[in-house]
XYZ file of C-alpha atoms in Angstrom:
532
model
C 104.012 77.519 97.394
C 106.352 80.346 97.728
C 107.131 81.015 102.004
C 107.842 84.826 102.271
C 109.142 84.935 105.637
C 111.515 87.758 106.057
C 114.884 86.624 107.845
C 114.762 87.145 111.493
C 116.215 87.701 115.096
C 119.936 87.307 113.763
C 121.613 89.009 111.184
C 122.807 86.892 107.955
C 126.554 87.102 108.949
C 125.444 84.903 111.912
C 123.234 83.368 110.364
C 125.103 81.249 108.155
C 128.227 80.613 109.978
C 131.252 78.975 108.029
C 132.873 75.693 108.333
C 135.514 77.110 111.040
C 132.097 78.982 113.008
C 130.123 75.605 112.251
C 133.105 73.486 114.009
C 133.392 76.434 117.360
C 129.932 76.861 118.054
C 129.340 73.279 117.785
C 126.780 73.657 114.681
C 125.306 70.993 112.384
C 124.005 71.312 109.346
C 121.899 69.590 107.590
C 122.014 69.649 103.649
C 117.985 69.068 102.936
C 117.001 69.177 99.045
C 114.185 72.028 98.997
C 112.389 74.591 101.150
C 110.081 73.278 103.696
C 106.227 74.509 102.149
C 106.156 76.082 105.713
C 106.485 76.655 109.759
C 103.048 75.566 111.183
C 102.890 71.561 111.095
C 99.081 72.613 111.651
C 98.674 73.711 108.262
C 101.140 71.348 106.171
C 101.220 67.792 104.940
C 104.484 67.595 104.394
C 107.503 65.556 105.520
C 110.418 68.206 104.534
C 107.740 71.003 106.403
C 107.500 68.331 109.659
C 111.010 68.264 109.816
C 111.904 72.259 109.731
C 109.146 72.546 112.102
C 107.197 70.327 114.482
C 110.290 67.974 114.530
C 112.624 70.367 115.874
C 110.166 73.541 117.404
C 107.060 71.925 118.984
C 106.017 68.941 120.790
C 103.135 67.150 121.256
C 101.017 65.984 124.119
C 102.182 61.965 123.363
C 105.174 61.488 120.848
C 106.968 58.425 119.404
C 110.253 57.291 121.021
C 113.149 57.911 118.756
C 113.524 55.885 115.864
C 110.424 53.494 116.645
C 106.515 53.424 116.353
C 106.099 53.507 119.739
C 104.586 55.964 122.115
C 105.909 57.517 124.812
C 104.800 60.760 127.391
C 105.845 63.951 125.956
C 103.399 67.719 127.245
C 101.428 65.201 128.870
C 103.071 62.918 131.608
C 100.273 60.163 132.042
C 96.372 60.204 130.406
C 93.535 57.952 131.589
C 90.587 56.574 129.348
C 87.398 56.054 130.298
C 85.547 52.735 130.118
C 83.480 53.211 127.208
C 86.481 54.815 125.391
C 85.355 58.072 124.609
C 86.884 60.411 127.189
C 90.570 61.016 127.669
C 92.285 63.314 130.631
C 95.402 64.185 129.815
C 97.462 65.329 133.071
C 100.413 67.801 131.706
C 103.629 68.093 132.590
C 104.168 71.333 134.369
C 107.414 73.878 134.101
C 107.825 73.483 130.353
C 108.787 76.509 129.005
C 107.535 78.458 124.992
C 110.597 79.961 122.865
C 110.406 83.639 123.013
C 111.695 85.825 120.071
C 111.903 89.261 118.748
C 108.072 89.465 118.582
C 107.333 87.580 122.041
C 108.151 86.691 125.213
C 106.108 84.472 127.474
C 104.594 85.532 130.417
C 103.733 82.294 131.774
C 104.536 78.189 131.303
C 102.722 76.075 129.444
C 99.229 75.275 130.396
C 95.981 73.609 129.482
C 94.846 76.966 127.452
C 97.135 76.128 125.065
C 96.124 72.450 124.527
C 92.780 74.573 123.825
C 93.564 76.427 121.345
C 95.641 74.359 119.428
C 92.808 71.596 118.923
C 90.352 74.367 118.695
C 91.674 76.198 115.725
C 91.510 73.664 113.495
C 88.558 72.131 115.107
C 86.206 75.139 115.024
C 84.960 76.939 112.432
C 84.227 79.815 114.374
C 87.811 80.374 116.340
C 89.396 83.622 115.967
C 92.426 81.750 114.173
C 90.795 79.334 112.038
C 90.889 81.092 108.987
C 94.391 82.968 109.465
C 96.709 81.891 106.554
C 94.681 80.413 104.359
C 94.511 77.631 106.856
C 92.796 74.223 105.467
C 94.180 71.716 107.812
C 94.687 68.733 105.272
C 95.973 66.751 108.005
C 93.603 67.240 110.812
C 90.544 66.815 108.335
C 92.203 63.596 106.591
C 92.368 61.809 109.954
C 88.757 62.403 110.243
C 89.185 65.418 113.640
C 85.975 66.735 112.896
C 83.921 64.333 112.869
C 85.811 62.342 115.555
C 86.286 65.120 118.123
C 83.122 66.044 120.679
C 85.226 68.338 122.925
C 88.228 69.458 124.459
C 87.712 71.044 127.626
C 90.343 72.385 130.260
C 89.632 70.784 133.517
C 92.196 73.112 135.298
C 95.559 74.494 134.363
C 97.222 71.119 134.251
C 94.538 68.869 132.855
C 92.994 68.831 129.936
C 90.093 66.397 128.803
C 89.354 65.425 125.473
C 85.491 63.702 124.516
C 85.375 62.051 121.098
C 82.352 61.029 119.430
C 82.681 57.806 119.114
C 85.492 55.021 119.782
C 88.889 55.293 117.698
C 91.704 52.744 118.327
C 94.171 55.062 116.409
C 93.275 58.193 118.677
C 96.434 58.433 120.951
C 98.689 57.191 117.666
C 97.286 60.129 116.167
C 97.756 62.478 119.424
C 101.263 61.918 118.271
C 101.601 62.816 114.589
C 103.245 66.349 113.655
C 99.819 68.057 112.891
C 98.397 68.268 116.242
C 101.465 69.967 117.629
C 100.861 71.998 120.633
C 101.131 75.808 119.877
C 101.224 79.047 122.347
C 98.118 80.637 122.908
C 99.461 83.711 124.597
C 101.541 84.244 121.437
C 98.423 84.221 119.301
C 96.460 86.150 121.297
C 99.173 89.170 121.391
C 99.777 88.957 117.260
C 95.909 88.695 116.896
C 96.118 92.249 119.246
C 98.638 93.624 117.242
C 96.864 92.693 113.708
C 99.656 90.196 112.396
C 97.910 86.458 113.163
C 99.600 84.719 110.524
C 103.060 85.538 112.364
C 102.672 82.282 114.821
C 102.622 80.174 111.291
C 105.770 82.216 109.616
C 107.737 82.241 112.984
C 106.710 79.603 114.939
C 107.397 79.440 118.631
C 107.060 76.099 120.532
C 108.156 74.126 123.324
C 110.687 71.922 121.740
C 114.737 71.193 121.523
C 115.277 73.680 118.733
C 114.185 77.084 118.785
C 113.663 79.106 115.172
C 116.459 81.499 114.349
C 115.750 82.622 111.071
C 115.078 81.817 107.386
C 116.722 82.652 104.117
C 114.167 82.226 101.237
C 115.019 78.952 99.858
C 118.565 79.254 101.131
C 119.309 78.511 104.817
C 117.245 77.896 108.181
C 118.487 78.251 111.363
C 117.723 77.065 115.171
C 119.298 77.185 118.322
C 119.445 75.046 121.541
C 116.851 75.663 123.717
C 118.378 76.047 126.711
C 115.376 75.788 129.097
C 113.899 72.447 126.682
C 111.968 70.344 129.813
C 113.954 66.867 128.485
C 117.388 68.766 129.083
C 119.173 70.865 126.357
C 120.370 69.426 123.075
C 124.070 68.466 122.335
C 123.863 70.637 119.171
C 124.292 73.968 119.932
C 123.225 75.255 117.005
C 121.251 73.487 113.274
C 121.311 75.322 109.950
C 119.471 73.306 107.196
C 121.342 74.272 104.140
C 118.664 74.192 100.795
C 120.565 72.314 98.439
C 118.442 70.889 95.492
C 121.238 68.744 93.432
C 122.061 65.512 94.823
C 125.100 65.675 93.290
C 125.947 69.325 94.961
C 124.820 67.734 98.802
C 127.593 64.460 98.134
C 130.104 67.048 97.003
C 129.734 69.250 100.350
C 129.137 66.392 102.428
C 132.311 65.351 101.180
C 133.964 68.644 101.729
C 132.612 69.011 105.257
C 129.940 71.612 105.083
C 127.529 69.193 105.429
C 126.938 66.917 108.256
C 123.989 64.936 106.750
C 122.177 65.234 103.388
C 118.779 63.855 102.222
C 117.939 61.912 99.065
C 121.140 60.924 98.490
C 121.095 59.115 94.830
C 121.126 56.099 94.488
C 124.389 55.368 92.175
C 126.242 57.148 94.665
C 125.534 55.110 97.823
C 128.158 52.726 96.579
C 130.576 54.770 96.610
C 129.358 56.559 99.794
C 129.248 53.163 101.780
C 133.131 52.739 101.180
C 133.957 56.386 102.434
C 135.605 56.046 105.651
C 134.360 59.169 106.734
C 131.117 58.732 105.619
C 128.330 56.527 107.681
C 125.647 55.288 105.237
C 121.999 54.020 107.201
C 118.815 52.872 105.820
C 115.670 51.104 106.724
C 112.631 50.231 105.504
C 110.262 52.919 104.889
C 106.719 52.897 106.006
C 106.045 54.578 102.321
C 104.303 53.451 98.719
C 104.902 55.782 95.710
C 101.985 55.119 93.126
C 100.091 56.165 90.442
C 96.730 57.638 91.407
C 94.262 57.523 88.189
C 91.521 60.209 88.498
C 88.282 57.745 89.132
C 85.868 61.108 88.413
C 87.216 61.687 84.843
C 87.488 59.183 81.494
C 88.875 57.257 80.861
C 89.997 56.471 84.474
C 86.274 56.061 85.489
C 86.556 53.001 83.679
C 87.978 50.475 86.178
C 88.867 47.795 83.309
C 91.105 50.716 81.549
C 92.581 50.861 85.223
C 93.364 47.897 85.595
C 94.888 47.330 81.708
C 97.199 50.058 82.790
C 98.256 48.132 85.893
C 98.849 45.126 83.697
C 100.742 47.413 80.698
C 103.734 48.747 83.694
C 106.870 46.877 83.535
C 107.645 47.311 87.705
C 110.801 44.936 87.596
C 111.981 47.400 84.971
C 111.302 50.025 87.071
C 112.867 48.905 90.268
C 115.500 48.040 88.147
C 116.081 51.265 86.664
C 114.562 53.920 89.260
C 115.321 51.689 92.442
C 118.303 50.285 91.861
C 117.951 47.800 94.611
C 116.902 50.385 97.074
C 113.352 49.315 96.852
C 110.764 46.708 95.957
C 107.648 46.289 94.149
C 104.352 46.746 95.849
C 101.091 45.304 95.583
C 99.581 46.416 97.813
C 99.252 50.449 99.204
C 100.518 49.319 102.690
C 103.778 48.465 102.908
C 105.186 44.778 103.934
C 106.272 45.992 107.146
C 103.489 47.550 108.994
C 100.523 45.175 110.568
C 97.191 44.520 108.720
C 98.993 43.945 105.685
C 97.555 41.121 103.109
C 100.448 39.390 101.513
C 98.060 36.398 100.105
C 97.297 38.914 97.400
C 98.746 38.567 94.121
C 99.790 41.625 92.068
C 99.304 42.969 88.490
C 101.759 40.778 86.566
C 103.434 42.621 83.452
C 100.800 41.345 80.567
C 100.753 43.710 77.626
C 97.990 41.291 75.623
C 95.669 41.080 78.847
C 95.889 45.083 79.002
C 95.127 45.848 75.341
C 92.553 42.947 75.942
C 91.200 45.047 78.874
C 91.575 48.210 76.766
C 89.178 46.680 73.712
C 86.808 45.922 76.187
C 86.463 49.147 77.869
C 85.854 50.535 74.941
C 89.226 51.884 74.250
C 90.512 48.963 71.387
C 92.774 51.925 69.474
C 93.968 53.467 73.108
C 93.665 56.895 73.650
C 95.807 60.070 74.437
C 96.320 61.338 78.322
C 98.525 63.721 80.339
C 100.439 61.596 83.228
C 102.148 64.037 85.458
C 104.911 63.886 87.118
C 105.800 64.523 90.273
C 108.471 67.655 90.557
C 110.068 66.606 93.518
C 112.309 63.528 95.298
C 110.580 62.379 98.128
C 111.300 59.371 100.139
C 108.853 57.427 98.077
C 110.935 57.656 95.041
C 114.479 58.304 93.924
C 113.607 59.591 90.525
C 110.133 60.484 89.720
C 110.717 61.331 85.974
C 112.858 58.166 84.777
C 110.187 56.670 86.591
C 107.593 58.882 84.794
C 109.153 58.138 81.378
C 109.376 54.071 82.002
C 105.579 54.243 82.250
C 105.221 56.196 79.134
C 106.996 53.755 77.225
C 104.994 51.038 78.802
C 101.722 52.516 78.017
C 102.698 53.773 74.391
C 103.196 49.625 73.636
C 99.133 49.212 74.185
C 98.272 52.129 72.219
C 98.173 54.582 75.594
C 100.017 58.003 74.426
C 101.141 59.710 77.703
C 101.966 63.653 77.372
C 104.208 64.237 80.412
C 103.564 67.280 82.720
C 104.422 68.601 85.627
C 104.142 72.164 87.966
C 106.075 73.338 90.689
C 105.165 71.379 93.745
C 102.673 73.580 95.376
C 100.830 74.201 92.242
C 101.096 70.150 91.656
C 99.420 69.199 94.939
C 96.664 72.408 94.589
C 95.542 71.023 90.809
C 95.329 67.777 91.964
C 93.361 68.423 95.158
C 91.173 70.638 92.851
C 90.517 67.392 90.749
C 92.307 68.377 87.651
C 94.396 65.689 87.462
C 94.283 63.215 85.037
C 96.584 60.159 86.040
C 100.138 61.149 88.244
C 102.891 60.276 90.434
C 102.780 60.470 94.174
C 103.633 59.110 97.278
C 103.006 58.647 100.948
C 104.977 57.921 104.423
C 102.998 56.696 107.391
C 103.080 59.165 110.245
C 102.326 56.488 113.099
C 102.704 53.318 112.706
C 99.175 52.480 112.266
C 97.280 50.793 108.829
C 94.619 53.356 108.731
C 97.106 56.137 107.985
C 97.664 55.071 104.611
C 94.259 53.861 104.082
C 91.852 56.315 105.413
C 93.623 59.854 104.050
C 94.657 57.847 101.012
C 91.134 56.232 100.188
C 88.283 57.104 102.297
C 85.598 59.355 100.383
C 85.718 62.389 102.858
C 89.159 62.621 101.578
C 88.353 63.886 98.286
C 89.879 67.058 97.764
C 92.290 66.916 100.431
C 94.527 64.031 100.553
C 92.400 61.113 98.358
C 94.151 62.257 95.087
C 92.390 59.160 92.953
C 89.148 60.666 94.190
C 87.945 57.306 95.073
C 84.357 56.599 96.226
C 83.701 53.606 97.881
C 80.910 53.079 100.689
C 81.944 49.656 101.081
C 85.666 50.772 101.994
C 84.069 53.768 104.070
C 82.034 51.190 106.465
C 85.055 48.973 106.569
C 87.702 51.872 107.509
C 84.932 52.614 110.056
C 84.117 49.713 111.446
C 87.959 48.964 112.103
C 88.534 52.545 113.724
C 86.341 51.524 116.193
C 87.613 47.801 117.252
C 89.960 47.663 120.018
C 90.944 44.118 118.930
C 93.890 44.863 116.594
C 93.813 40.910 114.832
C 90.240 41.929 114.142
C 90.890 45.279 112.941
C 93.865 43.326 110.491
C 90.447 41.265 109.279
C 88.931 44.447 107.695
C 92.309 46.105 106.764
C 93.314 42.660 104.222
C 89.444 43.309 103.231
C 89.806 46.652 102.092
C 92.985 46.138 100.457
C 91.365 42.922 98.323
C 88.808 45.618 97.141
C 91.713 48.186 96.539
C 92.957 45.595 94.020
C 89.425 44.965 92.373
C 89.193 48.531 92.158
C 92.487 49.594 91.870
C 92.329 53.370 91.667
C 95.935 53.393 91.905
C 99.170 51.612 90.375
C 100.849 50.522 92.973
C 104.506 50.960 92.002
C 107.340 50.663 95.069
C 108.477 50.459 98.771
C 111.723 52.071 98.664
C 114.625 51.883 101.343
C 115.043 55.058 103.036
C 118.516 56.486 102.991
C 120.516 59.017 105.507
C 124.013 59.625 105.074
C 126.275 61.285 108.119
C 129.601 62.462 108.459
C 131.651 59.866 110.902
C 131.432 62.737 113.516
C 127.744 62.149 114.160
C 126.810 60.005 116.543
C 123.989 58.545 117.927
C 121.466 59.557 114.808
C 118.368 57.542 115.334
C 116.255 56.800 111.580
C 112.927 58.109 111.627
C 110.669 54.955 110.794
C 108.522 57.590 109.308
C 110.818 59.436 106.901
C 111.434 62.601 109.142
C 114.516 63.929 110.591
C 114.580 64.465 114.010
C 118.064 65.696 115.407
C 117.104 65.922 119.236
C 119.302 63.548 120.994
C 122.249 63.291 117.982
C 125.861 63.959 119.100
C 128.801 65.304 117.610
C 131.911 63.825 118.360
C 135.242 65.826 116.836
């Protein structure tokens, strides 16, 4: 998806300041490897659209401490819950102040109508702004906010109460994930006025460290400090993300200076990047899985013995071998090693070429068959190097009689085909957004999914009662129970190949200091020095 926001507020000389303005007005930039897909975390489910937006602009009524899981008070200071669980009051914190910018300035602080409205625009149907832009809300729909959501009510200016429908031990985790950012409701009700809606999502105003300067098509973005931000002003006094889609290109300016930080750095470089002495090289763990999803609505893939033959046909040594190169591991399971609930008494899919083309004959498929595998067009945190991967897999397949065309689209048009169900069998992955088991397994699996977010179009009742069930246990060993459960049926099943965990990667210049990893593959720079 193309973003056609015009360049705002500041005129391109400013806009992308040089080395020598970077280094006087105290600017960092960040070298990122594509556009963001857009502005509005509200209508994105994206990690590189997170971090251009809700990371830096907006906050959210409870947010995760910096670099962990954990939660911590952000628009709201304290919440209570009621006894049977349903019913949260969220007291907010007053004398935070919205961005203003060439379109708007606010006329008041932030409030409880603005808690309102953003819950209610992807909640209702009927709200003014539900349909601007195209909205779908993948996000709020994949963590089941319909359903789950009775009411949110404002009590008075600086409370807010929310009703759900039933219990949900991931609500507050949730209350902290980028989509339910908190967005101005005096600023959409003066662009609805003035006929341009869609210009909260394409120049997004918020409450948070960083406010939106202006955007380059696929080229540069720019923020500045917000001086009035209610947790104190940022060190940096201004952030340009530089759009730099060669890895090769972000080492080479990170390197010359004109980069303080790059993404996706590849992986034969980190060698040499790790004995820089101006270079500081961090990883950790990433809550993430790249995979395989097979189609489960279409043949062959229907077929859950020709699923699992192509689990036993992939070589994943091979490919953590070759794709990885020690930056990741094999995974058997779609939750990753490090996050609770996970069921490491499984075994996994050994490489067994004879028990997949026995699995083939069986499924009626002796000869093999011909298929499109697509490939993902883009490096994500997931995975290094979707098409060596892409081509590994081909060669794998082709040796029990499986003759993969490889395909791909640009990445918008990749994620709308699948979603539309025209995929056959493709590369994707995923990065927990808080901490909590049901993130992966509920958007990734759960049959209200399909079409959004469930890209294997899986259909399972018996998964559906036992993601249910465990959303509504308080008791998180018992809630582990039903997670290793539904991940021993995920391996019956196995609409997916489970390929890799991978390390996640962030490389700084020496003169950035105090950068705290994102356990969830985002970039947040509130709180990062620079020290000259």
């Amino acid at each position: 998806m193309k973003i056609k926001t015009k360049l705002s507020l500041l005129s391109a000389t400013l806009l992308f300041a040089t080395a020598t303005q970077a280094a006087e007005f105290n600017t960092f930039i960040n070298c990122t490897s594509r556009a963001p897909t857009g502005f509005s975390p509200a209508l994105e489910m994206d990690g590189i659209a997170y971090t251009a937006s809700s990371q830096q602009v907006y906050n959210r009524l409870i947010e995760f401490k910096r670099g962990s899981t954990d939660l911590e008070p952000a628009l709201a200071e304290s919440w209570d819950v009621s006894d049977d669980g349903l019913t949260y009051t969220f007291h907010l914190r007053k004398g935070v102040k919205f961005h203003s910018n060439k379109e708007f300035t606010p006329s008041r602080n932030f409030n409880a109508d603005d808690v309102v409205f953003s819950f209610e625009r992807q909640l209702d149907p009927n709200h003014p702004y539900h349909n601007v832009s195209n909205a779908t809300y993948p996000y709020f729909n994949a963590m089941k906010f319909p359903a789950l959501l009775k009411s949110v009510e404002k009590v008075d200016d600086n409370t807010v109460r929310i009703t759900l429908n039933k219990k949900d031990a991931t609500f507050l985790a949730s209350l902290g994930m980028d989509f339910i950012s908190i967005y101005s409701a005096e600023y959409a009700d003066k662009m609805m006025k003035e006929g341009k809606p869609e210009t909260i999502d394409s120049n997004p105003i918020g409450t948070g460290p960083f406010v939106f300067s202006g955007y380059q098509l696929e080229q540069k973005i720019r923020f500045l400090a917000n001086k009035d931000y209610w947790n104190g002003k940022a060190d940096i006094d201004q952030l340009i993300f530089d759009i730099v889609p060669d890895a090769s290109t972000r080492y080479a300016k990170l390197q010359a200076g004109t980069c303080d930080t790059i993404d996706f750095p590849n992986i034969t470089d980190l060698e040499k990047m790790k004995n820089d002495p101006n270079l500081t090289v961090i990883s950790q763990e990433g809550l993430n899985i790249a995979y395989i999803a097979f189609n489960t609505q279409k043949a062959p893939f229907d077929n859950v013995k020709v699923r699992q033959a192509l689990n036993y046909a992939v070589d994943k040594k091979a490919i953590i071998d070759a794709v990885y190169r020690g930056a990741g591991v094999a995974a058997k399971n779609p939750l990753p090693p490090t996050i609770w609930g996970y069921n490491d008494s499984i075994t996994d899919y050994e490489y067994d070429p004879e028990k997949a083309r026995e699995l083939l004959k069986e499924a009626g498929y002796e000869n093999g068959f011909d298929t499109e595998f697509w490939v993902q067009p883009v490096v994500r945190a997931s995975n290094p190097n979707p098409r060596r991967l892409a081509e590994l897999i081909q060669s794998d397949w082709a040796k029990v009689g499986v003759n993969a065309k490889l395909v791909s689209y640009e990445w918008g048009d990749y994620l709308k085909r699948t979603k539309a169900g025209e995929l056959t069998a493709g590369i994707y992955g995923w990065s927990g957004d808080n901490g909590d088991p049901d993130n992966f397994l509920s958007p990734l699996f759960a049959s209200e999914n399909i079409g959004n977010s469930n890209y294997a179009r899986f259909n399972s009742p018996e998964l559906d009662a036992l993601l249910e069930h465990a959303r509504g246990l308080s008791d998180k060993s018992e809630r582990a129970k039903l997670y290793e459960q539904a991940q021993v049926l995920l391996k019956e099943q196995t609409p997916w190949i489970n390929v890799a965990h991978s390390l996640n990667y962030k490389v700084l210049r020496k003169r950035v200091q105090d950068y705290k990893q994102s356990p969830f593959g985002y970039t947040y720079f509130y709180g990062t020095k620079i020290v000259d």
